[in-house]
Short mmCIF file of C-alpha atoms in Angstrom, two decimals:
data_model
loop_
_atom_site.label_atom_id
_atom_site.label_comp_id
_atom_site.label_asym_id
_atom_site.label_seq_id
_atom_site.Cartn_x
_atom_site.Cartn_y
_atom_site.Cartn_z
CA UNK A 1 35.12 5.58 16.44
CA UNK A 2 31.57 6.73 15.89
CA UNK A 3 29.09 5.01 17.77
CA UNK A 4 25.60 4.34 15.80
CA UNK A 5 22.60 2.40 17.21
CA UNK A 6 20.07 0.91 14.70
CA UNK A 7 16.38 2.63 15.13
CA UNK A 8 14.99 -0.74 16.60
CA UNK A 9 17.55 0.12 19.63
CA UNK A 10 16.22 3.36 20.17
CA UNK A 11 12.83 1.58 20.61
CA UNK A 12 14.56 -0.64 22.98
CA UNK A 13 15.76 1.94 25.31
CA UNK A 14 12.15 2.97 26.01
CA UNK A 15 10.61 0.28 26.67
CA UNK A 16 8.60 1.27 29.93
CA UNK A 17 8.90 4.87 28.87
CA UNK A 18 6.03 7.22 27.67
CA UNK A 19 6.42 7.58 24.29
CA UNK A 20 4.13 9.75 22.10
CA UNK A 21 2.81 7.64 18.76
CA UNK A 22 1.93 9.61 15.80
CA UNK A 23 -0.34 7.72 13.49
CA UNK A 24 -1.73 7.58 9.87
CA UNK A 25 -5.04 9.87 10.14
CA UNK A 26 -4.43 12.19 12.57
CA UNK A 27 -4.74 9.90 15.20
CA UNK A 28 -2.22 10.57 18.17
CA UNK A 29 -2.13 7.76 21.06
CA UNK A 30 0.31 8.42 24.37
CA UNK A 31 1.12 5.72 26.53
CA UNK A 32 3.30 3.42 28.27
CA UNK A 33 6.12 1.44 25.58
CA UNK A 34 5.89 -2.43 26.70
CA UNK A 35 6.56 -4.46 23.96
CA UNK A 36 7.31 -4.49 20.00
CA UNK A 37 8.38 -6.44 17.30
CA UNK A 38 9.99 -6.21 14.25
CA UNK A 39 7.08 -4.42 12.26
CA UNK A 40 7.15 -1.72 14.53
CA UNK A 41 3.46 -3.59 15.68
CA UNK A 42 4.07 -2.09 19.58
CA UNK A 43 2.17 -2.38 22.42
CA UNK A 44 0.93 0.57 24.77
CA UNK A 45 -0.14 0.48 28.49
CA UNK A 46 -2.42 3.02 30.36
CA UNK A 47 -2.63 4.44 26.49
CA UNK A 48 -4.88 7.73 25.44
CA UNK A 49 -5.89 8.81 22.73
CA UNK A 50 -5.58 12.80 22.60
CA UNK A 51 -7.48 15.60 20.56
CA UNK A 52 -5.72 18.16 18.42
CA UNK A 53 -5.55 20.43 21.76
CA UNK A 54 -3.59 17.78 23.56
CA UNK A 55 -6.68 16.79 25.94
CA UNK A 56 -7.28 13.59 26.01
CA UNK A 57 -10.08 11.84 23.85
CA UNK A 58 -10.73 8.56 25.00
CA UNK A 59 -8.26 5.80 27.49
CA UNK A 60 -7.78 2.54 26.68
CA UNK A 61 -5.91 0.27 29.41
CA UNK A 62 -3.05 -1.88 26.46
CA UNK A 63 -3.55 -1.56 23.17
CA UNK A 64 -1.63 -3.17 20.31
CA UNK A 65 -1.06 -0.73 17.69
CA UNK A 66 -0.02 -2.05 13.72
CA UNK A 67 3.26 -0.94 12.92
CA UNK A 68 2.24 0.18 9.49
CA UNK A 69 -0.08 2.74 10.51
CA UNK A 70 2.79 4.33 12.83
CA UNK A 71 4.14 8.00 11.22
CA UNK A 72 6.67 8.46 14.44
CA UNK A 73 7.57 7.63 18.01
CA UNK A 74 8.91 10.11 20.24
CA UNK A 75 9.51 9.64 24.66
CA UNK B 1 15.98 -8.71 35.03
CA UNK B 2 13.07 -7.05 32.21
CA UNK B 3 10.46 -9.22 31.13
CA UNK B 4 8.98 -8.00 27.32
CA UNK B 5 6.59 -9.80 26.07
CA UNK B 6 6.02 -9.60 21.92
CA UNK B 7 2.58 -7.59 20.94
CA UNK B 8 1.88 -11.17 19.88
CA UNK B 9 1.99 -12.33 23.39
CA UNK B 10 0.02 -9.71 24.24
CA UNK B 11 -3.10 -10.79 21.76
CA UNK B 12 -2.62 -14.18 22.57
CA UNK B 13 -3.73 -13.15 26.20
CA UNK B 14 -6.59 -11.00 25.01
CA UNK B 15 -8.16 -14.41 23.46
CA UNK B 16 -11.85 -15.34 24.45
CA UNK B 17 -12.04 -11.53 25.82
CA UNK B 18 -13.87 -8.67 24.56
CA UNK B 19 -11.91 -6.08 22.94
CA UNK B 20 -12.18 -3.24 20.58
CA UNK B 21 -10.97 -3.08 16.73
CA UNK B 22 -10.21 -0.16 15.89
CA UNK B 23 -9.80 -0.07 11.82
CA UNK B 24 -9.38 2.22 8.74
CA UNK B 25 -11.84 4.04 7.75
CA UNK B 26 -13.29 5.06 10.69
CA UNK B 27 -14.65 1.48 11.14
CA UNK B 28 -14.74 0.39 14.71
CA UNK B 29 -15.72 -3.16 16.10
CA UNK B 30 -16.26 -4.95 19.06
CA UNK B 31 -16.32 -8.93 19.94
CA UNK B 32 -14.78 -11.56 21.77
CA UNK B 33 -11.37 -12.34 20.46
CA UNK B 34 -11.39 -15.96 19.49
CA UNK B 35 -8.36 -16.54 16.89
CA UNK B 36 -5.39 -14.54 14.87
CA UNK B 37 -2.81 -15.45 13.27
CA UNK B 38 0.79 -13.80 12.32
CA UNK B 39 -0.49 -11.18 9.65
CA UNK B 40 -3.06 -10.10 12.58
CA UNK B 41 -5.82 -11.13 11.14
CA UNK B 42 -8.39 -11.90 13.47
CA UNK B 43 -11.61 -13.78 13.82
CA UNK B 44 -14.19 -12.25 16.65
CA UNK B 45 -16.95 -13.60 17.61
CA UNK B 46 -20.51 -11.35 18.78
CA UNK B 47 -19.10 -8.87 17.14
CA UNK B 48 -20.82 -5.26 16.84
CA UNK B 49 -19.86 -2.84 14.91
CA UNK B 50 -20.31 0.54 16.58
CA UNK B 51 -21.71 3.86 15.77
CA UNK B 52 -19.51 7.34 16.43
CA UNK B 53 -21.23 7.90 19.82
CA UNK B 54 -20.97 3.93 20.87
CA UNK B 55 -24.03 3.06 20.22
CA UNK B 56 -24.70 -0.62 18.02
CA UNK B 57 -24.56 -0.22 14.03
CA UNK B 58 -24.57 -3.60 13.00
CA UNK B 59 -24.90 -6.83 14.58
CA UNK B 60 -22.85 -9.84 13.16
CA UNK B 61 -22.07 -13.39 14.11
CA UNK B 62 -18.24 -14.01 13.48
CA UNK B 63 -16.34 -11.99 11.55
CA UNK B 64 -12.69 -12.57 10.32
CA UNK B 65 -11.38 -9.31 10.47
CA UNK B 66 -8.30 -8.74 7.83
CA UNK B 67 -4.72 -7.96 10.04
CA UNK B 68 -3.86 -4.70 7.25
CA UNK B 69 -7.28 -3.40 7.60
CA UNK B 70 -6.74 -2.81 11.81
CA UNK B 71 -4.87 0.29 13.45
CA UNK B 72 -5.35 -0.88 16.87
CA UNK B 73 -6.70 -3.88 19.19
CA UNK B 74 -7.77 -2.94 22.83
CA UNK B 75 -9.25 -5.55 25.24
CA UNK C 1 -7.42 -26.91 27.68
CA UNK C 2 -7.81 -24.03 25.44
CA UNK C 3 -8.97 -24.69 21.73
CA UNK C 4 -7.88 -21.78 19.46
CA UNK C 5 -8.73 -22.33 15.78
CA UNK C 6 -6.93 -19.96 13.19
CA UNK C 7 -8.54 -17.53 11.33
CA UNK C 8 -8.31 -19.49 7.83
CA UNK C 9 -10.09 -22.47 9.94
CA UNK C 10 -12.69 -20.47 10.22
CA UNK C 11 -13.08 -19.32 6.37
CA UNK C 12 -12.96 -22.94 5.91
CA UNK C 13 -16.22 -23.66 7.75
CA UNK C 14 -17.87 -21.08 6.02
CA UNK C 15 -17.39 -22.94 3.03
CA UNK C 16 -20.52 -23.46 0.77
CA UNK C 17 -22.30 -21.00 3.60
CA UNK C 18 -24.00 -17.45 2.56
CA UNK C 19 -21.13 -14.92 3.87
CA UNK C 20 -21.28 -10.86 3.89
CA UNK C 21 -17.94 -9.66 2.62
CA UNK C 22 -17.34 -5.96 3.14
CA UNK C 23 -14.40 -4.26 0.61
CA UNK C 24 -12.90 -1.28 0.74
CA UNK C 25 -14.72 1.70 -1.14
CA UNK C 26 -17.78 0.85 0.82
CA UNK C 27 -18.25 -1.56 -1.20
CA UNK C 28 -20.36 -4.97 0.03
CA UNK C 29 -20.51 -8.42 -1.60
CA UNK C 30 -23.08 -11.63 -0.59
CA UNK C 31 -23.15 -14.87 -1.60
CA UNK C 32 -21.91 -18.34 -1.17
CA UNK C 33 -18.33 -18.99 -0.34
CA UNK C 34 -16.84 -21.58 -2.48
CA UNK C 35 -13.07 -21.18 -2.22
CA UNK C 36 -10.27 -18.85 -0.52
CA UNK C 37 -6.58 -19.06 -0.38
CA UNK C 38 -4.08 -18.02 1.84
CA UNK C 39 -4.38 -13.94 0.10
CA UNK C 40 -7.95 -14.61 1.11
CA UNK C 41 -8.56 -14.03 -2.42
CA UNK C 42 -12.07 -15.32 -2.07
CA UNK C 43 -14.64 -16.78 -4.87
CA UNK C 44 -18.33 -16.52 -4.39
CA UNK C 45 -21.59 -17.94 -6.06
CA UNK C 46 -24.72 -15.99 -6.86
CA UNK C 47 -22.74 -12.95 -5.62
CA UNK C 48 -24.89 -10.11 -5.04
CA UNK C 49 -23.55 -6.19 -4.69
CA UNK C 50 -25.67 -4.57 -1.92
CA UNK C 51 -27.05 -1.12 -2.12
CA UNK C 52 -26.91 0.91 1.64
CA UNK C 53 -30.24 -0.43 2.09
CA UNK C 54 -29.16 -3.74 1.70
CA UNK C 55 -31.13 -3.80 -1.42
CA UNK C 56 -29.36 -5.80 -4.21
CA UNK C 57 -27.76 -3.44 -6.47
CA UNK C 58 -26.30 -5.99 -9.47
CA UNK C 59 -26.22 -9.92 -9.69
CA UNK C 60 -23.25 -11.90 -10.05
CA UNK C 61 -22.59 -15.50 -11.11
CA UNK C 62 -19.48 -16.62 -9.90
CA UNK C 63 -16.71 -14.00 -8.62
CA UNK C 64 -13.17 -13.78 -7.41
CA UNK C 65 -12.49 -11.50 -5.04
CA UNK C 66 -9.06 -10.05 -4.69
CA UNK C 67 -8.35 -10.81 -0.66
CA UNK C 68 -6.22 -6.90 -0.57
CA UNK C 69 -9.66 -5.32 -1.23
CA UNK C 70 -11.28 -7.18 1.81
CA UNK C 71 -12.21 -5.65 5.23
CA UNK C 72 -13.96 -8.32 6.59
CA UNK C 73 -15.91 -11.48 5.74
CA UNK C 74 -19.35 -12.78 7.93
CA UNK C 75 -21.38 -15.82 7.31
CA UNK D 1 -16.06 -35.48 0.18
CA UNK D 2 -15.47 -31.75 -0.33
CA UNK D 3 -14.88 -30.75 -3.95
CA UNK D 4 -12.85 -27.09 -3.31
CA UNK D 5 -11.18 -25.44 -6.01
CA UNK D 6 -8.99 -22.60 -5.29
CA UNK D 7 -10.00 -18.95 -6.56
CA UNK D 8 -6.97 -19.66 -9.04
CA UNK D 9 -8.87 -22.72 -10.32
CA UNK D 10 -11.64 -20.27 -10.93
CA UNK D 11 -9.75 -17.73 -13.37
CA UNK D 12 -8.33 -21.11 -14.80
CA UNK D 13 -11.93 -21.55 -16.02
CA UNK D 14 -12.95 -18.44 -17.17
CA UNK D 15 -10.02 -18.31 -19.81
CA UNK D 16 -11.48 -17.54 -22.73
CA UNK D 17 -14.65 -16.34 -21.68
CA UNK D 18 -15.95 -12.87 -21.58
CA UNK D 19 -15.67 -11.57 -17.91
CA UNK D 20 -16.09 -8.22 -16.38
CA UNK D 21 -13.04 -6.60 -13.60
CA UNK D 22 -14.24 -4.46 -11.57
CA UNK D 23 -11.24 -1.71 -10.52
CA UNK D 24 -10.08 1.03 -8.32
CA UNK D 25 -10.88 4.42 -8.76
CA UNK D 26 -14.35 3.19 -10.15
CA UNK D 27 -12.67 2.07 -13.31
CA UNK D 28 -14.49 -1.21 -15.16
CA UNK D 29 -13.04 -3.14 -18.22
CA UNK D 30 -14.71 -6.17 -19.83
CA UNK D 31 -13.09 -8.34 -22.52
CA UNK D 32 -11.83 -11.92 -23.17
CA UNK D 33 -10.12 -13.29 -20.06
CA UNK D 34 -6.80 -14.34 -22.18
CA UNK D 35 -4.11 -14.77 -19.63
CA UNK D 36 -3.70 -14.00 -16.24
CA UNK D 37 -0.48 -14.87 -13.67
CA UNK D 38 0.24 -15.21 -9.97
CA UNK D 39 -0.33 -11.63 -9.06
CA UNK D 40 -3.55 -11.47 -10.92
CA UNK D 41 -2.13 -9.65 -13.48
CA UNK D 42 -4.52 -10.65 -16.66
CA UNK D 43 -4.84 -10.02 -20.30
CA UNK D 44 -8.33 -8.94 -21.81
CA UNK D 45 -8.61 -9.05 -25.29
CA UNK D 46 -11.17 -6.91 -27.01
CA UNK D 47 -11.64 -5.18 -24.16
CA UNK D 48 -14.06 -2.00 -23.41
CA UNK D 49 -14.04 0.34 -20.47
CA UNK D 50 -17.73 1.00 -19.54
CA UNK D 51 -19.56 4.39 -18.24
CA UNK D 52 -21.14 3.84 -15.16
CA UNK D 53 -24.54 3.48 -17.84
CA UNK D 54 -22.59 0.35 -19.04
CA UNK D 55 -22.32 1.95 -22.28
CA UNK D 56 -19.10 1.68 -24.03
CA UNK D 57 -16.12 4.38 -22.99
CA UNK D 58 -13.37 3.39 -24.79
CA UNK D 59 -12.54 0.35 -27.28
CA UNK D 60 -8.80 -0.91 -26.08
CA UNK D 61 -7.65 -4.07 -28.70
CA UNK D 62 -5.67 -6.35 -25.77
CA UNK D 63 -4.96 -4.53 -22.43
CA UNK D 64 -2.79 -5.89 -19.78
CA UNK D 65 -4.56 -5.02 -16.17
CA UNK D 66 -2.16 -4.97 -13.22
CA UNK D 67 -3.58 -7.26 -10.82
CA UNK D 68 -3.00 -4.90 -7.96
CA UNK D 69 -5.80 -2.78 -9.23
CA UNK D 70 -8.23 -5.31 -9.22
CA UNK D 71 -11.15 -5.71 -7.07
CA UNK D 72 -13.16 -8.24 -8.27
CA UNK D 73 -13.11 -10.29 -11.48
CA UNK D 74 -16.94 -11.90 -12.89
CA UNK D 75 -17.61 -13.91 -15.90
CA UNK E 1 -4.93 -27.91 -27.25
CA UNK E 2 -5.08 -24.71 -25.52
CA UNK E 3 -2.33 -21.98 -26.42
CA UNK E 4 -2.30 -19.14 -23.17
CA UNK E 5 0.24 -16.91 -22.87
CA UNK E 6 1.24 -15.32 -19.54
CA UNK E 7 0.98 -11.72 -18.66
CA UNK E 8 4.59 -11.02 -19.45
CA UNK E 9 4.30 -12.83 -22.69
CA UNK E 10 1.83 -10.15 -23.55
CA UNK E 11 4.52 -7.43 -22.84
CA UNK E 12 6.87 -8.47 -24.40
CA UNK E 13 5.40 -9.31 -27.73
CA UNK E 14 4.41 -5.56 -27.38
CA UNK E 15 7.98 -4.34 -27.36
CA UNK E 16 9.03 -1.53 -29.61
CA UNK E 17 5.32 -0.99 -30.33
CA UNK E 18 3.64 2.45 -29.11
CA UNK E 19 1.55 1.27 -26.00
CA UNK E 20 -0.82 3.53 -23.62
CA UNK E 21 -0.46 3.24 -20.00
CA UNK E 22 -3.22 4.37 -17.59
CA UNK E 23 -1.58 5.15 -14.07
CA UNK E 24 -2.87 5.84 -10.86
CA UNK E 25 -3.58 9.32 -10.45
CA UNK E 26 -5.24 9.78 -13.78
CA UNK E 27 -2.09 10.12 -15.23
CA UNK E 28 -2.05 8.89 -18.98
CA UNK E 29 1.12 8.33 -20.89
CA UNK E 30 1.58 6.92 -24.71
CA UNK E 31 5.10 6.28 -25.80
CA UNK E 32 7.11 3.28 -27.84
CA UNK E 33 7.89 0.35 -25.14
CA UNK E 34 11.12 -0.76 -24.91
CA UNK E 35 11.85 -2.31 -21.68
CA UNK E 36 10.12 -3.90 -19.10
CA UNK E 37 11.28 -6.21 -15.74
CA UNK E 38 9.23 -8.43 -13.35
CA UNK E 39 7.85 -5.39 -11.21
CA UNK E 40 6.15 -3.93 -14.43
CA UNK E 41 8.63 -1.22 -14.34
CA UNK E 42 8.99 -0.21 -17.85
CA UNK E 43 10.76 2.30 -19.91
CA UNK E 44 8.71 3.78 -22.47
CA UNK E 45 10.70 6.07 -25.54
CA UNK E 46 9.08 9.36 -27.23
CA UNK E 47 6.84 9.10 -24.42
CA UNK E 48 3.99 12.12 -24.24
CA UNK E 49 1.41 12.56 -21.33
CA UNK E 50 -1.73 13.05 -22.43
CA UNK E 51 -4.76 15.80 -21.95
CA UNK E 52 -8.03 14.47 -21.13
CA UNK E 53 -9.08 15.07 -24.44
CA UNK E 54 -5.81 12.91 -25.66
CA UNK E 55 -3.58 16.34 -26.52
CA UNK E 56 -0.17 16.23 -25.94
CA UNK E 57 0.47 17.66 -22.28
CA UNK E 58 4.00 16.86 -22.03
CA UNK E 59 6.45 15.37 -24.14
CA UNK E 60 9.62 13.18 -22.61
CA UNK E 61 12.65 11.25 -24.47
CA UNK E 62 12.49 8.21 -22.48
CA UNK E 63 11.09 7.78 -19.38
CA UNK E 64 10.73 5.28 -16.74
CA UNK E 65 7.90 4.20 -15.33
CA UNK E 66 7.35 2.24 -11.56
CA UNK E 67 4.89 -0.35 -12.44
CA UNK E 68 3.02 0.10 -8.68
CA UNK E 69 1.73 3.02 -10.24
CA UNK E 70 0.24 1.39 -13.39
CA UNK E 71 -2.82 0.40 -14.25
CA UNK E 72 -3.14 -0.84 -17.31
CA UNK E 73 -1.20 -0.74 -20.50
CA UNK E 74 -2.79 -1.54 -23.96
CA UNK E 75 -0.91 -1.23 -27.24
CA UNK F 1 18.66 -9.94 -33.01
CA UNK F 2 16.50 -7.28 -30.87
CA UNK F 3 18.37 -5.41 -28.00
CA UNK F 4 16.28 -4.68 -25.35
CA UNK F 5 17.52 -3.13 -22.18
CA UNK F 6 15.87 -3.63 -18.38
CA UNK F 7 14.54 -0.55 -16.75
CA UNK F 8 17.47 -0.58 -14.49
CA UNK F 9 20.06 -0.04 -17.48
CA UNK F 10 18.16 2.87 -18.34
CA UNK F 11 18.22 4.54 -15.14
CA UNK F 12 22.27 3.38 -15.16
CA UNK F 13 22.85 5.26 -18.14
CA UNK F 14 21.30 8.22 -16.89
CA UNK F 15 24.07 8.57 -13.78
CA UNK F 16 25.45 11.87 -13.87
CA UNK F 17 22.41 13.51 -15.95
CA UNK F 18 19.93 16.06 -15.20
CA UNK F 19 16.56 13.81 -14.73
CA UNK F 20 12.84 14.89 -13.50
CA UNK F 21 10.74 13.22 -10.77
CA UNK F 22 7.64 13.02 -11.21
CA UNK F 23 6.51 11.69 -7.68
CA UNK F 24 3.26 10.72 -6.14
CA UNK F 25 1.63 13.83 -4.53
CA UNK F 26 1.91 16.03 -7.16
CA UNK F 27 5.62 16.87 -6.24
CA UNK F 28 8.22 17.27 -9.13
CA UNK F 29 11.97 17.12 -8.40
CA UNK F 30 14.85 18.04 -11.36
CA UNK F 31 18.04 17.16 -10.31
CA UNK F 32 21.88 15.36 -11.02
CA UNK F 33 21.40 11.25 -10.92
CA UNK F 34 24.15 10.68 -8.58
CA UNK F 35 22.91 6.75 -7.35
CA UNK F 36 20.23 4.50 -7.10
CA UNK F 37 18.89 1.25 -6.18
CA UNK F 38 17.01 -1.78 -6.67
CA UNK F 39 13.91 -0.06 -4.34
CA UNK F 40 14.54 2.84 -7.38
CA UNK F 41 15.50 4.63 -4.32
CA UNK F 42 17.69 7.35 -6.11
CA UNK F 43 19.85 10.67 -5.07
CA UNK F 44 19.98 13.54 -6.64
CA UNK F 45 22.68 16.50 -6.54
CA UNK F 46 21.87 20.01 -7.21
CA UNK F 47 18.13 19.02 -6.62
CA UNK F 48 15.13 21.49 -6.88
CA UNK F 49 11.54 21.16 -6.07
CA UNK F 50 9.48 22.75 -9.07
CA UNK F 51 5.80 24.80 -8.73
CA UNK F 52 3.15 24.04 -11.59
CA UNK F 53 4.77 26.48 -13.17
CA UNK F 54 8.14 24.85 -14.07
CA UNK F 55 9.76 27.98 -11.75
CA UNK F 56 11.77 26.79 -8.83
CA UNK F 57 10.01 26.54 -5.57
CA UNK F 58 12.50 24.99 -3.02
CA UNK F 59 16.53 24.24 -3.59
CA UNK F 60 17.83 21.34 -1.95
CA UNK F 61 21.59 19.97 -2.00
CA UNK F 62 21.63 16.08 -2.51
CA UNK F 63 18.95 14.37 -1.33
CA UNK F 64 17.21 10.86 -1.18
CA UNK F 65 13.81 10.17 -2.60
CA UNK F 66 12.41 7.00 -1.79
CA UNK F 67 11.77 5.27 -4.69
CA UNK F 68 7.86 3.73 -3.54
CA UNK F 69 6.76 7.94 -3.95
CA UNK F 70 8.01 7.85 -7.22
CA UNK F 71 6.37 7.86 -10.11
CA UNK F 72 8.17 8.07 -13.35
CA UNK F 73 12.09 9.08 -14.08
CA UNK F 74 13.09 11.30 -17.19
CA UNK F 75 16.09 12.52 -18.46
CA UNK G 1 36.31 5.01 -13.68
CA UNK G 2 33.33 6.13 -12.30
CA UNK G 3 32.53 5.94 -8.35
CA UNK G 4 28.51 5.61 -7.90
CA UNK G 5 27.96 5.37 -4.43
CA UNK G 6 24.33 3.68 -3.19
CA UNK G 7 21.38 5.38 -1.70
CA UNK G 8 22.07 4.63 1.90
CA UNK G 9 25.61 5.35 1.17
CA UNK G 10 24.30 8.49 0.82
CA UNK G 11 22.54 8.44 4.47
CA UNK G 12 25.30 6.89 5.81
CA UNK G 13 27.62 10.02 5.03
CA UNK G 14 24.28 12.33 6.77
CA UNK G 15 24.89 10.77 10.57
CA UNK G 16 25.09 13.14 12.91
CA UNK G 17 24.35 16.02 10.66
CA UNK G 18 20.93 17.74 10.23
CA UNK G 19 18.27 16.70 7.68
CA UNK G 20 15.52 17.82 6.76
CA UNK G 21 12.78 15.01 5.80
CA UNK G 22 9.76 15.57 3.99
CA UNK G 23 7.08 12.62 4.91
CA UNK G 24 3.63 11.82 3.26
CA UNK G 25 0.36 13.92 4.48
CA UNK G 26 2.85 16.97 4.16
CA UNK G 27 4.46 16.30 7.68
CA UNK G 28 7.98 18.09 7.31
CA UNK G 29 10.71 17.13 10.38
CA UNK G 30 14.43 18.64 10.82
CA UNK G 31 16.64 16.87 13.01
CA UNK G 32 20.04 15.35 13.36
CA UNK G 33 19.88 11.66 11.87
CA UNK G 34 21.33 9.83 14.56
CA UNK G 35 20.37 6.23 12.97
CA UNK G 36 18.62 4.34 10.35
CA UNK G 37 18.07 0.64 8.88
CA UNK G 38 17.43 -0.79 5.34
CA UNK G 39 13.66 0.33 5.74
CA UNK G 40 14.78 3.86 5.68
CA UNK G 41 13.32 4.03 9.45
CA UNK G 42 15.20 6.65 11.17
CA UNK G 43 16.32 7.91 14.42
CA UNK G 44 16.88 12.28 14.60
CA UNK G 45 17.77 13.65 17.88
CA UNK G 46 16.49 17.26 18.61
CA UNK G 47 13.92 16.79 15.87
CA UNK G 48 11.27 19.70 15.20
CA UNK G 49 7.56 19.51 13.38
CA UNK G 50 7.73 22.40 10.53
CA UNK G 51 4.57 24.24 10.14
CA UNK G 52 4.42 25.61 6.14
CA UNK G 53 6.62 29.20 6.85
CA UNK G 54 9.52 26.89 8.31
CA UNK G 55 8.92 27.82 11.58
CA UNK G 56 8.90 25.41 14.45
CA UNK G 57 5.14 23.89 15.03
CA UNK G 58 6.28 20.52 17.66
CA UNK G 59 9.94 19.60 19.55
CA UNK G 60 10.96 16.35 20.26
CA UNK G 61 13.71 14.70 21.85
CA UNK G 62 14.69 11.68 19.84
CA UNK G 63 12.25 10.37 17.35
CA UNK G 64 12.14 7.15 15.33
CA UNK G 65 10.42 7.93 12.37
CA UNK G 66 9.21 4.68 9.99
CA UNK G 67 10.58 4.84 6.37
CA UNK G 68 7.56 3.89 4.81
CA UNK G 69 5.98 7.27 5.78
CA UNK G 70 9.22 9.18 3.86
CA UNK G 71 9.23 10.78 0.57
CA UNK G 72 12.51 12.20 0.66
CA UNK G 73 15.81 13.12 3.22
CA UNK G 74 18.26 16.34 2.08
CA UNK G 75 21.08 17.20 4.55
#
C-alpha cells in the first residue's frame, strides 16, 4: 500500500523547523516555519535574508511572505 | 498541544504597528499598518517609501498598497 | 475597542479627492478619484501622467484604470 | 447624496466614442470604443496603433484587445 | 436604439475569415480562424508567423493558440 | 449549417500525433500528444527540446508541460 | 478503443521515481517526486539544484516546490 502525503503536509511537518525559502528575484529568506495557509502565504520567525555567498543580508524578527512569490521550500 | 496561528493572524496583530513592505520591483515601504483585507491588500498610514541605503524617498499620507504587488510584510 | 476599516473603505473616502496612483512600468497617474470597484479598477478626472520630475507629461479627461496594473494609490 | 458610478459605468459611456488604450509593452491603439465585456476585453473599430510621435503605425479595420493587456483606457 | 455587440460576438462573426493576432512576446501570427472558447483560446488554420517586415517566418497547418498570450486579434 | 469546432476538439484530434510547443521562454518542444487537460496541461512521449536551429538539443521520455508556459500547439 | 490517460495521471505513475523539473528563471531540480496536488506543487526527496553542465550546484533534503513556478516534469 503506498503511502503518499499531499505537499501541504510536508509543510505541516515543519512547522517550527528552519526551512530555507527560495523566492521570485533572487531573493533567499531563512527562518523559523510558524504558520501558512493555503496560498502557500507562510510566515517566518527570527527570518534573514542572505546574499548569494550565504552571509546574511539583513534580519527581520516575523515576516509574512506571499505565497506567489515562493520558487521552493526546503528544512 | 501546537498552537499555529494563520499568516492572517499574524497581520492582524501587526495592525496600528510599523512595519516594512517589501514589494516588486525593488519598491520598499514603511508605515503603520492600519487595515488589509483577504487578497493582502493593505492600507498604511505615514508611510515612506525608502531609498536602497534606508534613507526617505518619498513621503506619503495613506497609501493602499495592492496584496499581488507585496513579497513580504515585516513589523 | 479597536476600529479597523478595510482597505476598500478607505478608497471610498478618497472619493472625489486628488489621489497619486503609481502603475507598474513606472508609470504614475494624478487626478480625482471618481469610482473603483472591487478589481480596484479605478476611474479618474483630469488625469494627469507625471514625468520623474513630477512634471505633467500628457493630460487626460476621464480614465479607467485597470486595478492589475496598480501598485498603489495616495490621496 | 453621492452620485458614484462604477468604472464599468464609465466604458458604458464611452461606447461609441473615440478613446485611446494605453497597453503593455508600450503598445497604444485608438479607435471607436464598440464593445467591451467583463474582463475588459473591448472592440475598437477603425482603430490605429500610434508611434510614440502619435503618428499613425498601422491602420487595423476592427481589433479585438484582450483586456488583460490593458492599462488604461481614455476617451 | 443602441445595437452593441459583445467581445465574443466580434469573434465569432470573424470565423473562417483570415485574422492577425499580436501575442505577447512580439510574436505575430496570421492564419484563417476557426475556433475559439471563453479563454480566447483559438485555433487558427494555414496559420504563418510573421517577420517584422510581414514575411512569412514559419508556416503551420493548424495551430492552437492560449489566449493569455494574446493581445489583440484584428481580421 | 457552419461546423465549428472548440479549441479543445482540436487538440483531441491531435492525440497520438507528433505536435510542436512553442512555449513561453523561447523553449520549443516536438513530441507524441499522449493527454491533456482543461489547464492545456499536456504530455508528450518521445519528447525533444529543439535549438534555434531545428537540431535536437535535449531528449526527454514523456513529460508534462504545464499548459500556463505554453504558447501555441501545432501538429 | 483508445485509453488517454490525464496529465496528473501521468504524475501519478512518476511517485517515487526521479524527475527531473525544469522551472521558470532557468532553475533546473532532480529529485524523487514524493507528492503533489492539483496545483502541480510538488514534494522531491533528495532533490539537487543543476548548474547548466548537469552537475550538482545545491542539495536538499525534501523540497516543496510551487507549481506555478514549473514549466515542465520528465521522469
Amino acid at each position: 500500500m503506498q503511502e503518499i502525503s499531499k505537499p501541504f503536509d510536508f509543510l505541516n511537518s515543519s512547522i517550527n523547523k528552519n526551512v530555507l525559502v527560495l523566492m521570485k528575484g533572487n531573493l533567499r529568506i531563512r527562518g523559523k516555519l510558524k504558520a501558512f495557509d493555503v496560498h502557500m502565504n507562510i510566515v517566518l520567525e527570527d527570518a534573514e535574508k542572505l546574499n548569494e555567498d550565504d552571509t546574511v543580508s539583513q534580519k527581520f524578527g516575523k515576516v509574512i511572505v506571499r505565497g506567489d512569490t515562493i520558487i521552493l521550500v526546503s528544512p
